[in-house]
CSV table of C-alpha atoms and ligand atoms in Angstrom, one decimal:
chain,number,residue,atom,x,y,z
A,298,UNK,CA,1.8,-4.7,23.4
A,299,UNK,CA,4.7,-7.1,23.2
A,300,UNK,CA,8.0,-6.7,25.1
A,301,UNK,CA,9.8,-3.7,23.6
A,302,UNK,CA,12.9,-5.7,22.9
A,303,UNK,CA,12.1,-6.7,19.3
A,304,UNK,CA,11.5,-3.0,18.5
A,305,UNK,CA,14.9,-2.1,20.1
A,306,UNK,CA,16.7,-5.0,18.5
A,307,UNK,CA,17.3,-3.3,15.1
A,308,UNK,CA,16.6,0.2,13.6
A,309,UNK,CA,14.3,-1.4,11.1
A,310,UNK,CA,11.9,-2.5,13.8
A,311,UNK,CA,12.4,0.8,15.7
A,312,UNK,CA,11.3,2.7,12.6
A,313,UNK,CA,8.5,0.3,12.0
A,314,UNK,CA,7.3,0.8,15.6
A,315,UNK,CA,7.5,4.6,15.2
A,316,UNK,CA,5.5,4.4,12.0
A,317,UNK,CA,2.8,2.3,13.6
A,318,UNK,CA,2.2,4.9,16.3
A,319,UNK,CA,1.0,7.3,13.6
A,320,UNK,CA,-2.3,7.0,11.7
A,321,UNK,CA,-1.6,6.1,8.0
A,322,UNK,CA,-4.7,4.7,6.3
A,323,UNK,CA,-4.7,5.1,2.6
A,324,UNK,CA,-6.0,8.5,1.7
A,325,UNK,CA,-5.3,10.0,5.2
A,326,UNK,CA,-1.5,10.3,5.3
A,327,UNK,CA,-0.9,13.8,6.4
A,328,UNK,CA,0.4,12.9,9.8
A,329,UNK,CA,2.7,10.2,8.7
A,330,UNK,CA,3.9,12.3,5.8
A,331,UNK,CA,4.7,15.2,8.2
A,332,UNK,CA,6.4,12.8,10.6
A,333,UNK,CA,8.6,11.3,7.9
A,334,UNK,CA,9.6,14.7,6.7
A,335,UNK,CA,10.5,15.7,10.3
A,336,UNK,CA,12.6,12.6,10.8
A,337,UNK,CA,14.5,13.2,7.6
A,338,UNK,CA,15.2,16.8,8.4
A,339,UNK,CA,16.3,15.8,12.0
A,340,UNK,CA,18.8,13.4,10.4
A,341,UNK,CA,20.2,16.1,8.2
A,342,UNK,CA,19.1,14.3,5.0
A,343,UNK,CA,17.9,16.5,2.1
A,344,UNK,CA,14.1,16.1,2.6
A,345,UNK,CA,11.3,17.1,0.3
A,346,UNK,CA,7.6,16.8,0.7
A,347,UNK,CA,5.2,17.4,-2.2
A,348,UNK,CA,1.5,18.4,-2.3
A,349,UNK,CA,0.3,14.8,-2.4
A,350,UNK,CA,2.3,14.0,0.7
A,351,UNK,CA,5.0,12.0,-1.0
A,352,UNK,CA,8.4,12.3,0.7
A,353,UNK,CA,11.8,12.0,-0.7
A,354,UNK,CA,15.0,11.9,1.4
A,355,UNK,CA,18.4,12.0,-0.1
A,356,UNK,CA,21.8,11.3,1.3
A,357,UNK,CA,24.7,12.4,-0.9
A,358,UNK,CA,27.3,9.9,-2.1
A,359,UNK,CA,30.3,9.1,0.2
A,360,UNK,CA,33.2,11.1,-1.2
A,361,UNK,CA,34.8,9.0,-3.9
A,362,UNK,CA,31.6,7.2,-4.7
A,363,UNK,CA,29.9,10.0,-6.7
A,364,UNK,CA,30.2,8.1,-10.0
A,365,UNK,CA,28.6,4.9,-8.8
A,366,UNK,CA,24.9,4.3,-9.9
A,367,UNK,CA,22.6,6.5,-7.9
A,368,UNK,CA,20.0,4.4,-6.0
A,369,UNK,CA,16.4,5.1,-5.0
A,370,UNK,CA,14.8,2.9,-2.4
A,371,UNK,CA,11.1,3.1,-2.5
A,372,UNK,CA,8.0,2.1,-0.5
A,373,UNK,CA,4.5,3.5,0.3
A,374,UNK,CA,3.6,5.0,3.6
A,375,UNK,CA,-0.1,4.2,3.6
A,376,UNK,CA,-1.6,0.9,4.8
A,377,UNK,CA,-4.9,-1.0,4.3
A,378,UNK,CA,-6.9,-0.4,7.5
A,379,UNK,CA,-9.0,-3.4,8.4
A,380,UNK,CA,-10.1,-4.5,11.9
A,381,UNK,CA,-11.8,-7.7,13.1
A,382,UNK,CA,-15.4,-7.8,14.0
A,383,UNK,CA,-16.0,-6.4,17.5
A,384,UNK,CA,-12.4,-5.0,17.7
A,385,UNK,CA,-12.3,-1.5,19.3
A,386,UNK,CA,-9.8,0.4,17.3
A,387,UNK,CA,-9.9,3.9,15.9
A,388,UNK,CA,-7.6,4.0,12.9
A,389,UNK,CA,-7.6,7.8,12.9
A,390,UNK,CA,-5.8,8.1,16.2
A,391,UNK,CA,-5.0,4.7,17.8
A,392,UNK,CA,-1.5,3.2,17.3
A,393,UNK,CA,-1.3,-0.2,15.8
A,394,UNK,CA,-0.9,-2.7,18.6
A,395,UNK,CA,1.7,-5.4,17.7
A,396,UNK,CA,2.5,-8.8,19.1
A,397,UNK,CA,5.4,-11.1,18.4
A,398,UNK,CA,4.5,-14.8,18.1
A,399,UNK,CA,6.5,-17.7,16.8
A,400,UNK,CA,8.9,-15.5,15.0
A,401,UNK,CA,6.2,-13.4,13.3
A,402,UNK,CA,4.9,-9.9,14.1
A,403,UNK,CA,1.2,-9.3,13.8
A,404,UNK,CA,-1.4,-6.7,14.6
A,405,UNK,CA,-3.8,-7.2,17.5
A,406,UNK,CA,-7.2,-7.4,15.8
A,407,UNK,CA,-6.1,-5.2,13.0
A,408,UNK,CA,-3.9,-5.3,9.9
A,409,UNK,CA,-0.3,-4.9,10.8
A,410,UNK,CA,0.7,-2.4,8.1
A,411,UNK,CA,4.0,-4.3,7.2
A,412,UNK,CA,2.6,-3.6,3.7
A,413,UNK,CA,4.3,-1.3,3.3
A,414,UNK,CA,5.6,0.1,6.6
A,415,UNK,CA,8.4,-2.4,6.7
A,416,UNK,CA,9.6,-1.4,3.3
A,417,UNK,CA,9.8,2.3,4.4
A,418,UNK,CA,11.4,1.3,7.7
A,419,UNK,CA,14.1,-0.7,5.8
A,420,UNK,CA,14.8,2.4,3.7
A,421,UNK,CA,15.1,4.6,6.7
A,422,UNK,CA,17.4,2.2,8.5
A,423,UNK,CA,19.6,2.0,5.4
A,424,UNK,CA,19.9,5.7,5.2
A,425,UNK,CA,21.1,5.6,8.8
A,426,UNK,CA,23.9,3.1,8.0
A,427,UNK,CA,27.5,4.4,8.1
A,428,UNK,CA,28.7,2.8,4.9
A,429,UNK,CA,30.3,3.7,1.6
A,430,UNK,CA,27.5,4.3,-0.8
A,431,UNK,CA,26.5,6.2,-3.9
A,432,UNK,CA,23.8,8.9,-3.7
A,433,UNK,CA,21.0,7.1,-1.9
A,434,UNK,CA,17.4,8.3,-1.8
A,435,UNK,CA,14.3,7.0,-0.2
A,436,UNK,CA,11.0,7.9,-2.0
A,437,UNK,CA,7.9,7.2,0.1
A,438,UNK,CA,4.6,7.5,-1.7
A,439,UNK,CA,1.1,8.1,-0.5
A,440,UNK,CA,-2.2,6.3,-1.3
A,441,UNK,CA,-0.7,3.3,-3.1
A,442,UNK,CA,-3.4,0.9,-2.0
A,443,UNK,CA,-6.4,2.8,-3.5
A,444,UNK,CA,-5.2,3.6,-7.0
A,445,UNK,CA,-1.5,4.7,-6.6
A,446,UNK,CA,-2.6,8.3,-6.3
A,447,UNK,CA,0.6,9.4,-4.7
A,448,UNK,CA,2.8,8.2,-7.6
A,449,UNK,CA,0.3,9.7,-10.1
A,450,UNK,CA,1.2,13.2,-8.8
A,451,UNK,CA,4.9,12.5,-8.2
A,452,UNK,CA,7.3,14.9,-10.0
A,453,UNK,CA,9.4,12.9,-12.5
A,454,UNK,CA,12.5,14.8,-11.2
A,455,UNK,CA,12.3,12.8,-8.0
A,456,UNK,CA,13.2,9.7,-10.1
A,457,UNK,CA,16.4,11.2,-11.3
A,458,UNK,CA,18.6,8.2,-10.5
A,459,UNK,CA,20.1,5.1,-12.1
A,460,UNK,CA,18.5,2.3,-10.1
A,461,UNK,CA,15.3,1.9,-8.1
A,462,UNK,CA,14.6,-0.8,-5.5
A,463,UNK,CA,11.0,-1.1,-4.7
A,464,UNK,CA,10.5,-2.7,-1.2
A,465,UNK,CA,6.9,-3.6,-1.5
A,466,UNK,CA,7.0,-7.3,-2.4
A,467,UNK,CA,5.9,-10.0,0.0
A,468,UNK,CA,8.0,-13.0,-0.5
A,469,UNK,CA,11.6,-13.7,0.0
A,470,UNK,CA,13.3,-15.8,-2.7
A,471,UNK,CA,11.7,-13.8,-5.5
A,472,UNK,CA,12.6,-10.7,-7.3
A,473,UNK,CA,10.0,-9.0,-9.4
A,474,UNK,CA,11.3,-7.5,-12.6
A,475,UNK,CA,8.0,-6.6,-14.4
A,476,UNK,CA,4.3,-6.2,-13.9
A,477,UNK,CA,1.1,-5.9,-15.8
A,478,UNK,CA,-0.6,-2.6,-16.6
A,479,UNK,CA,-4.3,-2.1,-16.6
A,480,UNK,CA,-7.4,0.1,-16.3
A,481,UNK,CA,-10.9,0.1,-14.8
A,482,UNK,CA,-13.8,0.3,-17.2
A,483,UNK,CA,-17.1,1.8,-16.0
A,484,UNK,CA,-20.2,1.3,-18.1
A,485,UNK,CA,-23.9,1.9,-17.9
A,486,UNK,CA,-26.5,-0.2,-19.7
A,487,UNK,CA,-30.0,1.2,-20.1
A,488,UNK,CA,-32.9,-0.8,-18.5
A,489,UNK,CA,-36.6,-0.4,-18.7
A,490,UNK,CA,-39.1,-1.3,-16.0
A,491,UNK,CA,-42.8,-2.0,-15.8
A,492,UNK,CA,-45.3,-2.5,-13.0
A,493,UNK,CA,-46.9,-5.9,-12.9
A,494,UNK,CA,-49.6,-7.1,-10.6
A,495,UNK,CA,-50.0,-10.5,-8.8
A,496,UNK,CA,-46.3,-11.1,-8.5
A,497,UNK,CA,-44.4,-13.1,-5.9
A,498,UNK,CA,-40.8,-12.3,-5.1
A,499,UNK,CA,-37.8,-14.4,-4.3
A,500,UNK,CA,-34.5,-12.9,-3.0
A,501,UNK,CA,-31.7,-15.3,-4.1
A,502,UNK,CA,-28.2,-15.0,-2.6
A,503,UNK,CA,-25.1,-16.9,-3.6
A,504,UNK,CA,-22.3,-16.8,-1.1
A,505,UNK,CA,-19.1,-18.5,0.0
A,506,UNK,CA,-17.1,-18.3,-3.2
A,507,UNK,CA,-13.4,-17.9,-3.1
A,508,UNK,CA,-13.1,-14.5,-4.7
A,509,UNK,CA,-9.7,-13.0,-4.3
A,510,UNK,CA,-7.5,-10.4,-5.8
A,511,UNK,CA,-8.4,-9.7,-9.5
A,512,UNK,CA,-4.7,-9.8,-10.5
A,513,UNK,CA,-2.9,-12.3,-8.3
A,514,UNK,CA,-5.8,-14.8,-8.0
A,515,UNK,CA,-7.3,-14.6,-11.5
A,516,UNK,CA,-5.7,-17.8,-12.6
A,517,UNK,CA,-6.5,-19.8,-9.5
A,518,UNK,CA,-10.1,-18.5,-9.3
A,519,UNK,CA,-11.9,-18.8,-12.7
A,520,UNK,CA,-15.3,-18.4,-11.2
A,521,UNK,CA,-17.2,-15.2,-10.6
A,522,UNK,CA,-20.3,-15.0,-8.4
A,523,UNK,CA,-21.9,-12.5,-10.8
A,524,UNK,CA,-21.6,-15.0,-13.7
A,525,UNK,CA,-22.8,-17.9,-11.6
A,526,UNK,CA,-25.9,-16.0,-10.6
A,527,UNK,CA,-26.5,-14.9,-14.2
A,528,UNK,CA,-26.1,-18.5,-15.4
A,529,UNK,CA,-28.5,-19.7,-12.7
A,530,UNK,CA,-31.2,-17.2,-13.6
A,531,UNK,CA,-30.7,-17.8,-17.3
A,532,UNK,CA,-31.3,-21.5,-16.8
A,533,UNK,CA,-34.4,-20.7,-14.7
A,534,UNK,CA,-35.6,-18.4,-17.4
A,535,UNK,CA,-35.7,-21.2,-20.0
A,536,UNK,CA,-38.8,-22.6,-18.4
A,537,UNK,CA,-40.3,-19.7,-16.6
A,538,UNK,CA,-41.1,-16.1,-17.3
A,539,UNK,CA,-39.4,-14.3,-14.4
A,540,UNK,CA,-38.3,-10.8,-14.1
A,541,UNK,CA,-35.3,-9.3,-12.4
A,542,UNK,CA,-36.2,-6.6,-9.9
A,543,UNK,CA,-32.7,-6.0,-8.6
A,544,UNK,CA,-29.3,-7.5,-9.3
A,545,UNK,CA,-26.1,-6.8,-7.3
A,546,UNK,CA,-22.7,-8.4,-7.3
A,547,UNK,CA,-19.2,-7.2,-6.6
A,548,UNK,CA,-17.8,-4.5,-4.3
A,549,UNK,CA,-14.4,-3.4,-5.7
A,550,UNK,CA,-12.6,-3.1,-9.0
A,551,UNK,CA,-9.8,-5.3,-7.8
A,552,UNK,CA,-11.7,-8.0,-6.1
A,553,UNK,CA,-13.3,-11.0,-7.8
A,554,UNK,CA,-17.0,-11.1,-6.8
A,555,UNK,CA,-17.5,-13.9,-4.3
A,556,UNK,CA,-21.2,-13.1,-3.6
A,557,UNK,CA,-24.2,-12.2,-5.7
A,558,UNK,CA,-27.8,-11.2,-5.0
A,559,UNK,CA,-30.8,-11.1,-7.2
A,560,UNK,CA,-34.4,-10.2,-6.5
A,561,UNK,CA,-36.7,-11.7,-9.0
A,562,UNK,CA,-40.5,-11.6,-9.5
A,563,UNK,CA,-42.9,-14.0,-11.2
A,564,UNK,CA,-46.6,-14.7,-11.5
A,565,UNK,CA,-48.0,-15.9,-8.1
A,566,UNK,CA,-49.4,-19.1,-9.7
A,567,UNK,CA,-46.0,-20.2,-10.8
A,568,UNK,CA,-44.7,-20.1,-7.2
A,569,UNK,CA,-44.5,-23.8,-6.6
A,570,UNK,CA,-42.9,-24.8,-9.9
A,571,UNK,CA,-40.4,-22.0,-9.8
A,572,UNK,CA,-39.2,-22.9,-6.3
A,573,UNK,CA,-38.9,-26.6,-7.3
A,574,UNK,CA,-36.8,-25.7,-10.3
A,575,UNK,CA,-34.7,-23.3,-8.3
A,576,UNK,CA,-33.6,-26.2,-6.1
A,577,UNK,CA,-33.2,-28.5,-9.1
A,578,UNK,CA,-31.0,-26.2,-11.1
A,579,UNK,CA,-28.9,-25.2,-8.1
A,580,UNK,CA,-28.2,-28.8,-7.2
A,581,UNK,CA,-26.8,-29.4,-10.7
A,582,UNK,CA,-24.8,-26.2,-10.7
A,583,UNK,CA,-23.4,-26.7,-7.2
A,584,UNK,CA,-22.3,-30.2,-8.0
A,585,UNK,CA,-20.2,-28.9,-10.9
A,586,UNK,CA,-18.8,-26.0,-8.8
A,587,UNK,CA,-18.1,-27.6,-5.5
A,588,UNK,CA,-14.7,-28.9,-6.4
A,589,UNK,CA,-13.4,-25.4,-7.0
A,590,UNK,CA,-15.8,-23.7,-4.6
A,591,UNK,CA,-16.1,-25.9,-1.5
A,592,UNK,CA,-18.1,-23.3,0.5
A,593,UNK,CA,-20.5,-22.1,-2.2
A,594,UNK,CA,-24.1,-21.9,-1.1
A,595,UNK,CA,-27.4,-20.5,-2.3
A,596,UNK,CA,-30.1,-19.1,-0.1
A,597,UNK,CA,-33.6,-18.0,-1.0
A,598,UNK,CA,-36.1,-15.9,0.8
A,599,UNK,CA,-39.5,-14.7,-0.2
A,600,UNK,CA,-40.0,-11.0,-0.3
A,601,UNK,CA,-43.0,-8.7,-1.1
A,602,UNK,CA,-42.5,-7.0,-4.5
A,603,UNK,CA,-43.0,-3.3,-4.3
A,604,UNK,CA,-40.8,-2.0,-7.0
A,605,UNK,CA,-41.4,-2.2,-10.8
A,606,UNK,CA,-39.6,-5.1,-12.4
A,607,UNK,CA,-37.3,-5.0,-15.4
A,608,UNK,CA,-39.2,-5.7,-18.6
A,609,UNK,CA,-38.8,-9.1,-20.1
A,610,UNK,CA,-36.4,-7.6,-22.7
A,611,UNK,CA,-34.3,-5.8,-20.1
A,612,UNK,CA,-34.2,-9.0,-17.9
A,613,UNK,CA,-32.9,-10.9,-20.8
A,614,UNK,CA,-30.4,-8.3,-22.0
A,615,UNK,CA,-28.9,-7.9,-18.6
A,616,UNK,CA,-28.3,-11.6,-18.2
A,617,UNK,CA,-27.0,-11.8,-21.8
A,618,UNK,CA,-24.5,-9.0,-21.1
A,619,UNK,CA,-23.2,-10.7,-18.0
A,620,UNK,CA,-22.9,-14.0,-20.0
A,621,UNK,CA,-21.0,-12.3,-22.8
A,622,UNK,CA,-18.6,-10.1,-20.8
A,623,UNK,CA,-15.3,-11.9,-20.4
A,624,UNK,CA,-14.1,-12.8,-17.0
A,625,UNK,CA,-10.8,-14.4,-15.9
A,626,UNK,CA,-7.8,-15.2,-18.0
A,627,UNK,CA,-8.1,-13.8,-21.5
A,628,UNK,CA,-4.7,-15.0,-22.7
A,629,UNK,CA,-1.8,-16.9,-21.3
A,630,UNK,CA,1.9,-16.2,-21.9
A,631,UNK,CA,3.8,-18.4,-24.3
A,632,UNK,CA,5.3,-20.2,-21.3
A,633,UNK,CA,1.8,-21.5,-20.6
A,634,UNK,CA,2.2,-20.8,-16.8
A,635,UNK,CA,1.6,-17.1,-16.5
A,636,UNK,CA,-1.2,-14.8,-17.4
A,637,UNK,CA,-0.7,-12.3,-20.2
A,638,UNK,CA,-4.1,-10.7,-20.0
A,639,UNK,CA,-7.2,-10.9,-17.8
A,640,UNK,CA,-10.4,-9.3,-17.0
A,641,UNK,CA,-12.3,-9.1,-13.8
A,642,UNK,CA,-16.1,-8.6,-14.1
A,643,UNK,CA,-16.0,-6.6,-10.9
A,644,UNK,CA,-19.4,-5.1,-10.3
A,645,UNK,CA,-22.9,-5.4,-11.8
A,646,UNK,CA,-25.5,-3.3,-10.0
A,647,UNK,CA,-29.0,-2.4,-11.2
A,648,UNK,CA,-30.4,1.1,-10.6
A,649,UNK,CA,-33.7,2.6,-11.6
A,650,UNK,CA,-33.1,3.0,-15.3
A,651,UNK,CA,-29.8,1.4,-15.9
A,652,UNK,CA,-27.2,-1.0,-14.6
A,653,UNK,CA,-23.7,0.0,-13.5
A,654,UNK,CA,-21.1,-2.4,-14.8
A,655,UNK,CA,-17.4,-2.2,-13.8
A,656,UNK,CA,-14.6,-4.3,-15.2
A,657,UNK,CA,-10.9,-4.3,-14.4
A,658,UNK,CA,-8.5,-5.3,-17.2
A,659,UNK,CA,-4.8,-6.1,-16.9
A,660,UNK,CA,-2.1,-7.1,-19.3
A,661,UNK,CA,1.7,-6.9,-19.7
A,662,UNK,CA,1.1,-6.2,-23.4
A,663,UNK,CA,-0.5,-2.9,-24.4
A,664,UNK,CA,-1.6,-4.5,-27.6
A,665,UNK,CA,-3.5,-7.4,-26.0
A,666,UNK,CA,-5.0,-5.0,-23.5
A,667,UNK,CA,-6.4,-2.9,-26.3
A,668,UNK,CA,-7.8,-6.0,-28.0
A,669,UNK,CA,-9.5,-7.1,-24.7
A,670,UNK,CA,-10.9,-3.6,-24.1
A,671,UNK,CA,-12.3,-3.7,-27.6
A,672,UNK,CA,-14.1,-7.0,-26.9
A,673,UNK,CA,-15.7,-5.6,-23.8
A,674,UNK,CA,-16.7,-2.4,-25.5
A,675,UNK,CA,-18.4,-4.3,-28.3
A,676,UNK,CA,-20.3,-6.5,-25.8
A,677,UNK,CA,-21.5,-3.4,-23.9
A,678,UNK,CA,-22.5,-1.6,-27.1
A,679,UNK,CA,-24.5,-4.5,-28.3
A,680,UNK,CA,-26.9,-3.9,-25.4
A,681,UNK,CA,-27.0,-0.1,-25.9
A,682,UNK,CA,-24.5,0.5,-23.0
A,683,UNK,CA,-21.7,3.0,-23.0
A,684,UNK,CA,-18.8,4.0,-20.8
A,685,UNK,CA,-15.0,4.3,-20.7
A,686,UNK,CA,-11.8,3.4,-19.0
A,687,UNK,CA,-10.1,5.3,-16.2
A,688,UNK,CA,-7.4,4.8,-13.6
A,689,UNK,CA,-5.1,3.4,-16.2
A,690,UNK,CA,-1.6,2.4,-15.1
A,691,UNK,CA,1.1,1.3,-17.5
A,692,UNK,CA,2.8,-2.0,-17.6
A,693,UNK,CA,6.4,-2.4,-16.3
A,694,UNK,CA,8.0,-4.5,-19.0
A,695,UNK,CA,10.5,-7.1,-17.9
A,696,UNK,CA,13.9,-5.8,-19.1
A,697,UNK,CA,16.0,-8.2,-21.0
A,698,UNK,CA,19.1,-6.8,-19.4
A,699,UNK,CA,19.1,-5.5,-15.8
A,700,UNK,CA,22.4,-5.1,-14.0
A,701,UNK,CA,20.5,-4.4,-10.8
A,702,UNK,CA,18.5,-7.7,-11.1
A,703,UNK,CA,21.7,-9.6,-11.9
A,704,UNK,CA,23.4,-8.2,-8.9
A,705,UNK,CA,20.5,-9.0,-6.6
A,706,UNK,CA,20.4,-12.6,-7.9
A,707,UNK,CA,24.2,-12.9,-7.3
A,708,UNK,CA,23.9,-11.5,-3.7
A,709,UNK,CA,20.9,-13.8,-3.1
A,710,UNK,CA,22.9,-16.8,-4.2
A,711,UNK,CA,25.9,-15.9,-2.0
A,712,UNK,CA,23.7,-15.3,1.0
A,713,UNK,CA,21.5,-18.4,0.7
A,714,UNK,CA,23.2,-20.8,-1.6
A,715,UNK,CA,19.9,-20.8,-3.6
A,716,UNK,CA,18.6,-19.1,-6.7
A,717,UNK,CA,16.0,-16.4,-6.4
A,718,UNK,CA,13.2,-16.6,-9.0
A,719,UNK,CA,12.5,-13.7,-11.3
A,720,UNK,CA,8.8,-12.7,-11.5
A,721,UNK,CA,6.8,-10.7,-14.0
A,722,UNK,CA,3.6,-10.4,-12.0
A,723,UNK,CA,0.0,-10.0,-13.1
A,724,UNK,CA,-0.7,-7.2,-10.8
A,725,UNK,CA,0.0,-3.5,-10.7
A,726,UNK,CA,3.0,-2.0,-9.0
A,727,UNK,CA,4.1,1.6,-8.6
A,728,UNK,CA,7.1,0.6,-10.8
A,729,UNK,CA,4.9,0.7,-13.9
A,730,UNK,CA,4.5,4.5,-13.4
A,731,UNK,CA,8.1,5.0,-12.4
A,732,UNK,CA,9.1,3.3,-15.7
A,733,UNK,CA,6.9,5.7,-17.5
A,734,UNK,CA,8.4,8.8,-15.8
A,735,UNK,CA,12.0,7.6,-16.2
A,736,UNK,CA,12.4,4.8,-18.8
A,737,UNK,CA,16.1,4.5,-18.1
A,738,UNK,CA,15.6,3.4,-14.5
A,739,UNK,CA,16.9,-0.1,-13.8
A,740,UNK,CA,14.3,-1.5,-11.3
A,741,UNK,CA,13.5,-4.5,-9.1
A,742,UNK,CA,11.0,-5.1,-6.4
A,743,UNK,CA,11.8,-7.2,-3.3
A,744,UNK,CA,10.5,-7.7,0.2
A,745,UNK,CA,10.4,-9.9,3.2
A,746,UNK,CA,7.8,-12.6,3.9
A,747,UNK,CA,4.5,-11.1,4.6
A,748,UNK,CA,1.4,-13.3,4.9
A,749,UNK,CA,-2.2,-12.3,4.8
A,750,UNK,CA,-1.6,-8.7,3.6
A,751,UNK,CA,-4.8,-6.5,3.6
A,752,UNK,CA,-6.4,-8.8,6.2
A,753,UNK,CA,-6.4,-8.9,10.0
A,754,UNK,CA,-4.1,-12.0,9.8
A,755,UNK,CA,-1.4,-10.0,8.2
A,756,UNK,CA,2.0,-11.0,9.7
A,757,UNK,CA,5.6,-10.3,9.1
A,758,UNK,CA,8.4,-12.8,9.4
A,759,UNK,CA,11.1,-11.3,11.7
A,760,UNK,CA,13.9,-13.5,10.4
A,761,UNK,CA,13.0,-12.8,6.8
A,762,UNK,CA,13.0,-9.1,7.5
A,763,UNK,CA,16.5,-9.3,8.9
A,764,UNK,CA,17.8,-11.4,6.0
A,765,UNK,CA,16.1,-9.3,3.3
A,766,UNK,CA,17.7,-6.2,4.9
A,767,UNK,CA,21.1,-7.9,5.0
A,768,UNK,CA,20.8,-8.6,1.3
A,769,UNK,CA,19.7,-5.1,0.5
A,770,UNK,CA,22.7,-3.7,2.4
A,771,UNK,CA,25.1,-6.0,0.5
A,772,UNK,CA,23.4,-5.1,-2.8
A,773,UNK,CA,23.9,-1.4,-2.1
A,774,UNK,CA,27.6,-2.0,-1.1
A,775,UNK,CA,28.1,-4.0,-4.3
A,776,UNK,CA,26.5,-1.2,-6.4
A,777,UNK,CA,28.9,1.3,-4.7
A,778,UNK,CA,31.8,-0.6,-6.2
A,779,UNK,CA,30.5,0.0,-9.8
A,780,UNK,CA,32.5,3.1,-10.3
B,2208,LIG,ZN1,2.0,-2.5,-0.7
């Protein structure tokens, strides 16, 4: 534990410290939700807690400021709980240990939870301020990280306000004004198997690819381990009759697959020539990929074939489906710099009589999203597969006019002498659902510098936290004058 002074230096850090004493992994927020409710009540703020654990605290307008735009500050109470290999930490009861180093706060062997504990802490500290303000609320949601489940059950009446400031962004100098919508498609494709005799087996693993977040990194990472493996096997199949016994790639809907595994079988007498071609084909493919995937590697291991293999037809169809399914950027915006629509071929996993296929599609345009989904549906249907889309979240369309955004840009310029950049991001934010609940809400998303979120290297810039908070305070004071 670091010296307590940082946590006593400002209410933001004190609140953050208090939050990090309480377990708050996504999906297990009861304790933190109860604590926030208790803190709000202690302070005398109007505090509500709903069934999903979402909490809303409201402080009435300072007398004379009732007609200024009513503001909601918003963050999520849950955090991604990840610990390093060999780190002893029980996320269900241990506090997050924190250290201050070179102006940054970080966890000790675990994620820090600044995403989004610091956003919530800023909101709490702001409610504490003695300042002239319009009606000011803090809405704290649950389970943002695993599908925005808190927001999904939020009562739209909680969003009865004029402006909403989401404090869940991770870079100072940017203000987000829009985000993509999306959905997860889950499909099954039928497979047939047959038992063959005299077969040798080879377990092939491709590792070390960049992977990354299916929204934020989709432009930078055009490669997908699942597709690389399929291409590899397809090439091998041109000269050899091999069968797939198992195929597995991908772990999560929102992660670009960075590893793939295939178990293949083939006639024992083809053993030598197959192994030779495996190396030959890989050398060519690796050469092509190394520039973008410096750590890509392939590993093979013999294994004894006990399971029935896919038929020749099923083997072919599975590889064809993976080939045909889109992955990566589907269409760019007119500016040529930003992604309009994308697809992540997230999971392919063979089972006894079928393959599970999961894709994650995103777009800022509902129309292009529908077109992309159509393409994927057609591909799956071609091979007798079926399925549907779930977990849909709407896009938050960049507003042409946003007084809140303009005010923030002005405050940012005054404070720093520089211009903040407006972003329309290719990832989902809770704001998309807020916009659906209350289309009149004028919204922005901001936040201090956080690096390595969702990993054990997550760290929070202390100076950026202070300056972001100062800007937030000035912004609210400015809005108060809009009477
Ligand atoms: Zn977050």
